[in-house]
Amino acid sequence: MDVLDLARTQFAVTGSLHFLFVVLTLGLAPLVAIMQTLWTFRGNPVHERMARFWGQIYVINYALGIMTGLVMEFQFGLSWSGLSHYAGDVFGAPLAVETLGAFFLESTFLGLWIFGWHRLPPKLHLACIWIVTLTAYASAFWIMAANAFLQNPAGAVDRGGHLELADFGALLTNPMLTFALPHVIGAALLTGGCVLMGASAYQLFRGSAEREFFTKSLRLGVVVAAVGAVVAVAFGFAQFGPLGEFQPDKFGGKPLAGAGLGFMILIGELFQFVVLFFLLPTVRWLPRWRWAHPIMMMLTPLPFLAAILGWLAREAGRQPWLIYGKLTVADAMSPGLTSGMVTTSLVAFTAVLGLLAVADYLLIARTVRRGPAAVTLGVPPGPGGPAPERATALSL
Amino acid sequence: MDILWFGVFAVLVLGYFALEGFDIGLGMLLPFLGRTQEGRDRIVAAMAPFVLANEVWLVAVAGVLFGAYPRAEGEVLFGLYPLVVALLVSWILRDAGLWFRRRADGRAWRAGWDWIICLASYGLAFGWGAALVALASGMSITPLGLAGGAAVAAALAFHGWTFVSWRLPGRVTGARRGGTALLVSACVAAAPAAALLAGSAPWIMDRTAPADTLSVLSIMILPLAPVMLGGQVWVWRTFGPGRAPERTLSFF
């Protein structure tokens, strides 16, 4: 591989890993917020335990989202300084707004939520998780706005060899954004719903004592997955309109992008069929149908696979352009970048992030297996709370 | 407008060192101040509620660099390529240590991650020292960076030591420190970056994005500034000393 292929591989690896975790973050955040809202206003303890259990899974998953996101953000300067040189005046704006106006708030309030259990007044603590959810979706908006600009550079004009921002409104109403964002949100809800459904099915299949807990979780998961599947499929097909206008050659003679698109559509249609015609109509009885639980468990990894295939289609289909029709990927590469530099960082990032991603999934699986009783997030104080081994932390 | 955004940039850089500095410092001191597992748990629990709100300042620095100084962004990050990679790997490992150390049982698991937190914190401190020296000398990475690394490491360790003496007075270091001492150590931690910023202000401002871009950034960001600041203040009010004693187990 030459240096360009290496730099592209590095971005593809970190980008795919990032989206694998982000898609679940976006899917789970509103569900945890809804569970905690139900607990705060209705007072049924099962909703508090649900918020803590699914919240812990959400938080463990979030760790890798941050770590891969950092590598993504800094890689623009490391490998693709040609991009900031040519289009930074336009492309940098949505990224700056994302970090300052969305991620900064998300991270601050997530810390308050994680460590604020039984410390903050309940309604303020609830407000924290809603702020985290809203800013997570604001992040998705700005990142997709930046990506849509690469697909169709709307709102920018070329002045003296580099792009300048001419129309901020056009940047935000880019058709490559307005159809793709709901598609991504639908995919995220499908993923979050499937994780609730699959993990609950696993616990019910094993004959868990927590029947009420996992019955409620499974039903919520199925309903959310159904909503997500419909939105994702509808806006998936809707994207062919602007695509035909702005990138007519997206899938022509590009086997990787074509295959990604084909398999993603296959998974999307399968979900729409299974969820709408089988799981949703029977949602009342599903928790008791033990034979159906392994099927739901097997469906769980598919939205993750579809998410990666979708990005493959969107990004590989744009080649050889980084900014469609304006700047090629080759021209965007940092001048002076050597194979040795990229190989070293590629190996370092892939090894570290790959190992941590595996560890993260094992820890999520462990949390699911051990069930709500073993959750450490927001353990209530007092007897029946932290086990003796954990009592040392209380002496703080 | 140029001046305003340079001010925002400077505040974010200095804020990162003044805040995240004590997390890095405590990470470096972890095996020395916490000789037992319980001791290390107590130190991590003292800094844990602040970490997310602290490290995000650097993410914001990168965002402003890209949004307001796009040409500087490419030059700086590419110019310091090996250091940026080392800093990122250290940062990721430090965070992984914090997030994962309590996620499985067994003393070896937690002790192992504590060592990773410690080593990665040294990586961050020395990486920053070397990066500041390299930026000051026109982006040439030289052995002098090692001296810069040692200086930054000492400053951050001092800041971490002061923080834990303020947060848990007399419990970890045997010393008690007030808010003023913490403010002083925060200034010490931010001093090297402040010196660099003062020296390189013309270079950075020379690379400012056009006025249209800055206007868009101002309209989108400045109304949110009170919320951002409010969140940070709320973190300190909630998790500072003298509040209700810790009633629940620390998640990290």
XYZ file of C-alpha atoms in Angstrom:
648
model
C 0.000 0.000 0.000
C 1.200 3.490 -0.720
C 0.981 6.338 1.745
C -2.419 7.497 0.455
C -3.970 4.036 0.903
C -2.479 3.816 4.406
C -3.871 7.208 5.421
C -7.284 6.260 4.001
C -7.206 2.926 5.833
C -6.388 4.722 9.063
C -9.364 7.035 8.665
C -11.666 4.175 7.632
C -10.667 2.025 10.629
C -11.113 4.783 13.217
C -14.255 6.097 11.493
C -15.926 2.674 11.412
C -15.008 1.982 15.044
C -16.301 5.409 16.042
C -19.658 4.942 14.344
C -20.084 1.448 15.815
C -20.166 2.996 19.292
C -21.793 6.326 18.430
C -24.783 4.662 16.794
C -25.575 2.864 20.066
C -24.942 6.019 22.138
C -27.515 7.876 20.032
C -29.942 4.972 20.261
C -29.693 4.405 24.005
C -29.523 8.002 25.317
C -33.204 8.875 24.687
C -34.332 5.482 26.038
C -32.424 5.973 29.310
C -33.829 9.514 29.531
C -37.380 8.202 29.025
C -36.898 5.505 31.693
C -35.637 8.065 34.194
C -38.500 10.450 33.320
C -41.024 7.681 34.050
C -39.309 7.007 37.382
C -39.214 10.690 38.333
C -42.865 11.387 37.584
C -44.557 8.040 38.271
C -42.336 6.639 41.010
C -42.311 2.976 39.929
C -38.935 1.667 41.196
C -38.537 -0.666 38.206
C -38.055 2.408 36.017
C -35.227 3.654 38.214
C -33.537 0.265 38.016
C -34.021 0.251 34.236
C -32.448 3.705 33.928
C -29.453 2.542 35.975
C -28.961 -0.794 34.189
C -29.355 0.467 30.606
C -27.593 3.669 31.696
C -24.533 1.670 32.740
C -24.462 -0.080 29.356
C -24.840 3.328 27.700
C -21.941 4.761 29.735
C -19.594 1.804 29.081
C -20.355 2.077 25.369
C -19.802 5.864 25.516
C -16.156 5.389 26.569
C -15.130 4.025 23.178
C -17.234 6.675 21.442
C -15.082 9.387 23.054
C -11.769 7.642 22.463
C -12.372 6.918 18.777
C -13.872 10.395 18.337
C -10.684 12.045 19.609
C -8.601 10.193 17.043
C -11.068 11.212 14.325
C -10.942 14.892 15.271
C -7.152 15.114 15.371
C -6.656 13.028 12.241
C -7.951 15.863 10.046
C -4.834 17.825 10.971
C -2.481 14.825 11.038
C -3.194 13.263 7.656
C -5.506 15.638 5.796
C -4.130 19.136 6.359
C -4.912 19.835 2.671
C -8.576 19.794 3.644
C -8.225 22.512 6.275
C -5.963 24.482 3.944
C -8.428 24.432 1.055
C -11.808 24.340 2.840
C -11.133 24.931 6.547
C -12.926 28.297 6.440
C -16.149 26.441 5.619
C -15.697 22.867 6.850
C -14.178 23.963 10.165
C -17.272 25.935 11.224
C -19.687 22.994 11.760
C -16.908 20.999 13.451
C -16.105 23.903 15.791
C -19.784 24.378 16.642
C -20.054 20.621 17.290
C -17.162 20.571 19.757
C -18.043 23.824 21.551
C -21.810 23.973 21.322
C -22.631 20.275 21.604
C -19.852 17.965 22.814
C -18.595 20.368 25.491
C -22.064 20.437 27.077
C -22.630 16.712 26.525
C -19.436 15.755 28.320
C -19.920 18.196 31.225
C -23.497 17.118 31.872
C -22.712 13.424 31.391
C -20.183 13.736 34.229
C -22.856 15.404 36.368
C -25.306 12.603 35.520
C -22.892 9.699 36.172
C -21.611 11.059 39.487
C -24.743 12.960 40.509
C -26.941 9.957 41.409
C -28.404 10.473 44.910
C -26.509 13.782 45.138
C -28.401 16.119 42.844
C -32.110 16.829 43.353
C -34.021 14.229 41.238
C -35.451 16.691 38.726
C -32.112 18.425 38.132
C -30.471 15.023 37.750
C -33.143 14.117 35.197
C -32.447 17.397 33.374
C -28.792 16.314 33.035
C -29.619 13.158 31.043
C -31.994 15.122 28.802
C -29.273 17.726 28.142
C -26.883 14.857 27.343
C -29.439 13.403 24.912
C -30.216 16.711 23.199
C -26.540 17.637 22.803
C -25.761 14.145 21.463
C -28.344 14.722 18.718
C -27.014 18.256 18.167
C -23.568 16.664 17.692
C -25.021 14.270 15.130
C -26.557 17.237 13.291
C -23.292 19.205 13.046
C -21.154 16.201 12.134
C -23.629 15.222 9.438
C -23.654 18.861 8.245
C -19.862 18.679 7.901
C -20.079 15.323 6.108
C -22.870 16.558 3.814
C -20.615 19.468 2.827
C -18.014 16.942 1.647
C -20.715 15.133 -0.375
C -22.119 18.337 -1.892
C -20.198 21.576 -1.140
C -23.238 23.832 -0.787
C -22.902 27.375 0.533
C -19.217 27.797 -0.415
C -17.465 29.704 -3.189
C -13.946 29.274 -4.519
C -11.960 32.500 -3.959
C -8.338 32.487 -5.013
C -7.745 28.742 -4.710
C -9.590 28.105 -1.484
C -13.214 27.861 -0.381
C -14.958 30.573 1.605
C -18.291 30.497 3.365
C -20.871 32.333 1.265
C -24.201 31.064 2.565
C -24.415 29.440 5.998
C -28.116 28.674 5.458
C -27.289 26.628 2.371
C -24.749 24.653 4.415
C -27.481 23.736 6.925
C -30.211 22.949 4.375
C -27.952 20.836 2.158
C -30.165 18.077 0.701
C -27.312 15.637 1.415
C -27.864 16.529 5.108
C -31.649 16.850 5.406
C -32.323 13.342 4.083
C -29.290 11.625 5.603
C -29.696 12.893 9.191
C -33.139 11.281 9.776
C -31.755 8.113 8.160
C -28.887 8.023 10.675
C -31.233 8.809 13.598
C -33.578 6.005 12.479
C -30.612 3.616 12.287
C -29.515 4.677 15.797
C -32.984 4.082 17.275
C -33.137 0.708 15.522
C -29.758 -0.174 17.064
C -30.729 0.998 20.566
C -34.069 -0.814 20.348
C -32.411 -4.023 19.154
C -29.892 -3.968 22.020
C -32.738 -3.613 24.545
C -34.674 -6.354 22.764
C -31.757 -8.774 22.347
C -30.357 -8.376 25.870
C -33.828 -8.712 27.423
C -34.559 -11.780 25.298
C -31.288 -13.300 26.530
C -32.226 -12.742 30.178
C -35.802 -14.025 29.702
C -34.525 -17.064 27.772
C -32.272 -17.913 30.728
C -35.286 -17.717 33.035
C -34.197 -14.541 34.836
C -35.933 -13.732 38.098
C -36.284 -10.133 36.846
C -39.344 -10.868 34.698
C -41.074 -7.494 35.038
C -37.830 -5.624 34.390
C -36.979 -7.472 31.174
C -40.577 -7.740 29.957
C -40.884 -3.944 30.038
C -37.424 -3.528 28.467
C -38.144 -6.002 25.672
C -41.421 -4.313 24.758
C -39.833 -0.853 24.748
C -37.006 -2.242 22.599
C -39.367 -3.720 20.006
C -41.442 -0.542 19.712
C -38.356 1.695 19.360
C -36.763 -0.710 16.862
C -39.961 -0.606 14.774
C -39.983 3.204 14.716
C -36.261 3.235 13.898
C -36.587 0.680 11.093
C -39.394 2.595 9.374
C -37.581 5.958 9.606
C -34.238 4.479 8.500
C -35.690 2.662 5.482
C -37.934 5.552 4.399
C -35.153 8.153 4.533
C -32.725 5.637 3.075
C -34.733 5.440 -0.132
C -35.534 9.164 -0.026
C -31.799 9.847 -0.369
C -31.757 8.464 -3.905
C -33.439 11.729 -5.017
C -30.642 14.167 -4.062
C -28.060 11.487 -4.836
C -29.199 11.323 -8.466
C -28.871 15.094 -8.631
C -25.530 15.650 -6.842
C -23.591 12.366 -7.151
C -25.030 10.455 -10.111
C -21.951 8.207 -10.402
C -21.931 7.203 -6.692
C -22.371 3.461 -7.217
C -21.312 3.082 -10.863
C -18.190 0.930 -11.203
C -17.485 1.068 -7.458
C -17.865 -2.494 -6.187
C -17.145 -1.641 -2.523
C -19.761 1.120 -2.356
C -22.250 -0.969 -4.356
C -21.831 -4.028 -2.149
C -22.132 -1.906 0.997
C -25.345 -0.360 -0.288
C -26.816 -3.707 -1.393
C -26.229 -5.551 1.855
C -27.371 -2.592 3.934
C -30.671 -2.454 2.013
C -31.051 -6.205 2.522
C -30.640 -5.851 6.300
C -32.916 -2.794 6.416
C -35.725 -4.525 4.525
C -35.333 -7.672 6.623
C -35.778 -5.581 9.754
C -38.739 -3.689 8.418
C -40.395 -7.002 7.530
C -39.608 -8.902 10.732
C -40.262 -6.033 13.133
C -43.430 -4.661 11.530
C -45.140 -7.923 10.574
C -43.948 -10.234 13.318
C -42.461 -8.611 16.425
C -44.629 -5.483 16.744
C -48.055 -7.209 16.405
C -47.057 -9.869 18.960
C -45.227 -7.534 21.362
C -47.734 -8.312 24.127
C -46.894 -12.042 24.163
C -43.256 -11.990 22.985
C -41.730 -11.879 26.493
C -43.418 -15.248 27.238
C -42.540 -16.944 23.914
C -39.290 -18.613 24.809
C -38.792 -20.018 21.282
C -38.732 -16.465 19.863
C -35.962 -15.232 22.168
C -33.009 -16.766 20.268
C -34.293 -15.139 17.059
C -34.322 -11.726 18.732
C -30.814 -12.337 20.107
C -29.564 -13.212 16.616
C -31.037 -10.004 15.159
C -29.097 -7.780 17.612
C -25.730 -7.492 15.764
C -27.340 -6.785 12.380
C -28.013 -3.025 12.831
C -24.326 -2.521 13.716
C -23.313 -4.318 10.523
C -25.798 -2.254 8.507
C -24.423 0.957 10.020
C -20.867 0.144 8.877
C -22.092 -0.905 5.416
C -24.011 2.361 5.121
C -20.905 4.435 5.817
C -18.930 2.314 3.380
C -21.504 3.114 0.693
C -21.596 6.839 1.487
C -17.830 7.343 1.776
C -16.412 4.856 -0.750
C -18.980 6.076 -3.284
C -17.507 9.606 -3.098
C -14.076 8.483 -4.265
C -11.790 9.846 -5.615
C -13.174 13.098 -4.199
C -12.820 14.306 -0.627
C -14.960 17.367 -1.383
C -17.123 16.254 -4.277
C -16.027 17.888 -7.523
C -13.635 20.271 -5.729
C -10.804 18.503 -3.898
C -9.509 14.970 -4.384
C -8.469 12.767 -1.487
C -4.930 12.683 -2.909
C -4.714 16.497 -2.942
C -6.063 16.705 0.615
C -3.325 14.532 2.085
C -0.797 16.409 4.238
C 2.191 17.248 2.016
C 5.280 15.447 3.303
C 3.363 12.603 4.920
C 5.445 9.419 4.716
C 4.506 5.737 4.792
C 6.570 5.304 7.934
C 4.593 7.978 9.812
C 1.179 6.617 8.832
C 2.181 2.987 9.370
C 3.334 3.754 12.911
C 0.195 5.663 13.839
C -2.076 3.207 12.015
C -0.608 0.280 13.966
C -0.748 2.223 17.260
C -4.339 3.444 16.837
C -5.658 0.142 15.455
C -4.003 -1.955 18.160
C -5.040 0.280 21.068
C -8.557 1.082 19.875
C -9.140 -2.476 18.618
C -8.189 -4.042 21.954
C -10.203 -1.486 23.903
C -13.226 -2.020 21.634
C -13.103 -5.769 22.300
C -12.703 -5.134 26.050
C -15.614 -2.685 25.919
C -17.957 -5.190 24.257
C -16.913 -7.896 26.733
C -17.701 -5.522 29.605
C -21.096 -4.693 28.088
C -21.808 -8.431 27.665
C -20.765 -8.982 31.283
C -23.116 -6.231 32.475
C -25.977 -7.805 30.497
C -25.192 -11.292 31.827
C -25.008 -10.224 35.472
C -28.291 -8.347 35.293
C -29.651 -5.289 37.129
C -28.664 -6.463 40.633
C -24.940 -6.091 39.902
C -25.107 -2.571 38.425
C -22.702 -0.069 40.004
C -24.071 3.107 38.367
C -26.087 5.063 40.930
C -26.127 2.387 43.623
C -28.547 3.646 46.260
C -26.911 4.545 49.583
C -27.668 2.672 52.781
C -28.286 -0.993 53.556
C -28.875 -3.159 50.550
C -26.771 -0.667 48.584
C -23.046 -1.080 48.014
C -21.634 -4.476 48.904
C -18.989 -4.632 51.695
C -16.144 -4.814 49.163
C -17.278 -1.469 47.813
C -17.772 0.159 51.191
C -14.229 1.561 51.070
C -15.278 4.090 48.466
C -17.813 5.478 50.923
C -15.072 6.638 53.249
C -14.229 9.433 50.812
C -13.686 39.816 16.365
C -10.122 38.538 15.797
C -9.197 39.539 19.335
C -12.361 37.981 20.772
C -11.682 34.600 19.197
C -8.035 34.657 20.204
C -9.305 35.309 23.738
C -11.648 32.313 23.513
C -8.802 30.172 22.189
C -6.423 31.284 24.967
C -9.027 30.729 27.704
C -9.684 27.206 26.430
C -5.965 26.312 26.258
C -5.224 27.713 29.716
C -8.424 26.175 31.098
C -7.323 22.777 29.851
C -3.995 22.927 31.683
C -5.479 24.498 34.821
C -8.247 21.872 35.054
C -7.132 18.665 33.344
C -3.656 19.382 34.744
C -4.591 18.079 38.191
C -6.084 14.864 36.747
C -2.848 14.194 34.874
C -0.801 15.117 37.946
C -2.786 12.813 40.218
C -2.505 10.024 37.667
C 1.298 10.392 37.805
C 1.273 10.368 41.615
C -1.231 7.486 41.886
C 1.211 4.729 42.985
C 3.073 7.095 45.330
C 0.118 8.687 47.118
C -1.997 5.526 47.063
C 0.140 2.636 48.242
C -2.866 0.376 48.831
C -5.803 -0.372 46.529
C -8.116 1.483 48.908
C -5.822 4.509 48.805
C -5.811 4.553 45.010
C -9.600 4.130 44.916
C -9.949 7.168 47.156
C -7.712 9.312 44.914
C -9.492 8.243 41.742
C -12.885 8.858 43.381
C -11.742 12.378 44.345
C -10.897 13.375 40.779
C -13.419 11.201 38.878
C -16.410 13.595 38.843
C -14.206 16.325 37.322
C -12.439 14.362 34.569
C -15.144 14.507 31.888
C -15.720 18.227 32.432
C -11.942 18.890 32.383
C -10.684 16.945 29.395
C -13.390 18.374 27.139
C -11.541 21.724 27.174
C -8.907 20.221 24.889
C -11.561 18.927 22.494
C -12.860 22.498 22.413
C -9.313 23.786 21.720
C -9.111 21.500 18.692
C -12.550 22.656 17.558
C -11.635 26.364 17.739
C -8.314 25.637 16.032
C -10.206 24.055 13.133
C -13.015 26.622 13.038
C -11.166 29.886 13.649
C -7.566 29.016 12.642
C -7.914 26.308 9.959
C -4.473 26.916 8.443
C -2.770 26.764 11.836
C -4.607 23.501 12.588
C -2.989 21.609 9.725
C 0.460 23.133 10.281
C 0.536 22.461 14.022
C -0.911 18.933 14.075
C 1.065 17.727 11.062
C 4.237 19.493 12.262
C 4.079 17.623 15.563
C 2.854 14.315 14.078
C 4.712 11.829 16.359
C 3.956 13.874 19.484
C 0.265 14.197 18.625
C 0.014 10.430 18.079
C 1.783 9.770 21.409
C -0.471 12.253 23.229
C -3.612 10.707 21.726
C -2.575 7.154 22.646
C -1.714 8.283 26.195
C -5.012 10.132 26.508
C -7.017 7.116 25.296
C -5.224 4.722 27.655
C -5.639 7.067 30.653
C -9.385 7.334 29.961
C -9.697 3.587 29.404
C -8.036 3.019 32.778
C -10.541 5.276 34.519
C -13.625 3.876 32.758
C -12.660 0.212 32.994
C -10.917 -0.134 36.388
C -14.136 -0.825 38.302
C -15.977 -2.678 35.544
C -14.719 -6.140 36.563
C -13.919 -7.760 39.903
C -10.490 -8.857 41.014
C -7.597 -6.885 42.425
C -5.269 -7.635 39.521
C -7.715 -6.068 37.026
C -7.998 -2.821 38.957
C -4.307 -2.644 39.929
C -3.339 -3.249 36.295
C -5.492 -0.378 35.041
C -4.100 1.843 37.822
C -0.613 1.271 36.414
C -1.866 2.119 32.943
C -3.450 5.338 34.292
C -0.103 6.243 35.880
C 2.075 5.505 32.835
C -0.367 7.174 30.437
C -0.433 10.277 32.656
C 3.388 10.464 32.384
C 2.946 10.088 28.633
C 0.545 13.045 28.621
C 2.752 15.273 30.790
C 5.983 14.568 28.872
C 4.141 14.719 25.548
C 2.790 18.170 26.388
C 6.168 19.402 27.570
C 7.849 18.216 24.381
C 5.027 19.665 22.262
C 5.251 23.102 23.908
C 9.031 23.193 23.450
C 8.684 22.093 19.812
C 6.037 24.771 19.125
C 8.247 27.425 20.717
C 11.210 26.408 18.541
C 9.450 26.414 15.181
C 8.125 22.846 15.257
C 11.414 21.038 15.505
C 11.294 18.083 17.864
C 14.630 18.080 19.746
C 16.093 16.408 22.870
C 15.399 19.706 24.645
C 11.773 18.521 24.636
C 12.664 16.042 27.347
C 13.609 18.911 29.676
C 10.337 20.617 28.814
C 8.551 17.363 29.557
C 10.169 17.115 32.969
C 9.217 20.721 33.765
C 5.572 20.252 32.738
C 5.406 16.927 34.595
C 6.668 18.612 37.774
C 4.148 21.456 37.426
C 1.214 19.087 36.860
C 2.286 16.789 39.707
C 2.385 19.814 42.028
C -1.121 20.795 40.830
C -2.440 17.249 41.382
C -0.881 17.140 44.854
C -2.495 20.484 45.755
C -5.888 19.405 44.383
C -6.057 16.243 46.461
C -4.884 18.159 49.562
C -7.789 20.557 48.921
C -10.417 17.958 48.053
C -9.498 15.478 50.807
C -7.619 17.647 53.349
C -5.211 15.643 55.485
C -6.463 12.330 54.096
C -4.099 11.515 51.252
C -1.019 13.759 51.382
C -1.261 14.620 55.070
C -1.451 18.283 54.017
C -4.438 20.644 53.889
C -4.706 23.264 51.172
C -7.258 26.008 50.646
C -8.810 27.431 47.491
C -6.066 30.044 47.092
C -3.343 27.381 47.043
C -5.315 25.489 44.392
C -5.600 28.668 42.311
C -1.832 29.186 42.569
C -1.064 25.612 41.508
C -3.534 25.977 38.603
C -1.552 29.034 37.465
C 1.689 27.055 37.737
C 0.164 24.269 35.613
C -1.020 26.737 32.961
C 2.124 28.932 32.989
C 4.129 27.115 30.269
C 1.173 27.228 27.871
C 0.547 30.888 28.756
C 4.141 31.780 27.900
C 3.845 30.010 24.558
C 0.510 31.666 23.743
C 1.931 35.114 24.519
C 4.903 34.478 22.264
C 2.977 32.992 19.358
C -0.091 35.271 19.364
C 0.916 37.122 16.141
C 1.609 33.814 14.344
C -1.787 32.386 15.339
C -3.768 35.553 14.606
C -2.118 35.764 11.215
C -3.968 32.528 10.374
C -7.435 33.671 11.461
C -10.378 32.558 9.313
C -12.256 35.239 7.304
C -14.749 37.535 9.058
C -17.791 35.655 7.659
C -16.672 32.418 9.286
C -15.985 34.142 12.605
C -19.432 35.803 12.541
C -21.110 32.426 12.071
C -19.066 30.922 14.904
C -19.888 33.882 17.184
C -23.628 33.664 16.493
C -23.690 29.913 17.085
C -21.377 29.698 20.107
C -21.527 32.881 22.191
C -25.199 32.457 23.261
C -24.244 29.019 24.603
C -21.229 30.295 26.556
C -23.257 30.966 29.768
C -24.617 27.390 29.703
C -21.131 25.974 29.136
C -19.733 28.022 31.997
C -22.757 27.245 34.182
C -22.250 23.500 33.703
C -18.612 23.815 34.759
C -19.507 25.852 37.856
C -22.223 23.320 38.730
C -19.655 20.488 38.614
C -17.437 22.331 41.130
C -20.366 23.248 43.383
C -21.636 19.664 43.398
C -18.390 17.758 43.843
C -16.204 20.202 45.773
C -15.277 19.618 49.438
C -17.609 20.660 52.225
C -20.662 19.365 50.374
C -22.706 16.404 51.515
C -20.356 13.470 52.209
C -20.034 10.833 49.505
C -23.068 8.592 49.893
C -22.675 6.417 46.861
C -19.931 4.392 45.255
C -17.725 6.202 42.737
C -18.381 4.934 39.209
C -14.676 5.163 38.253
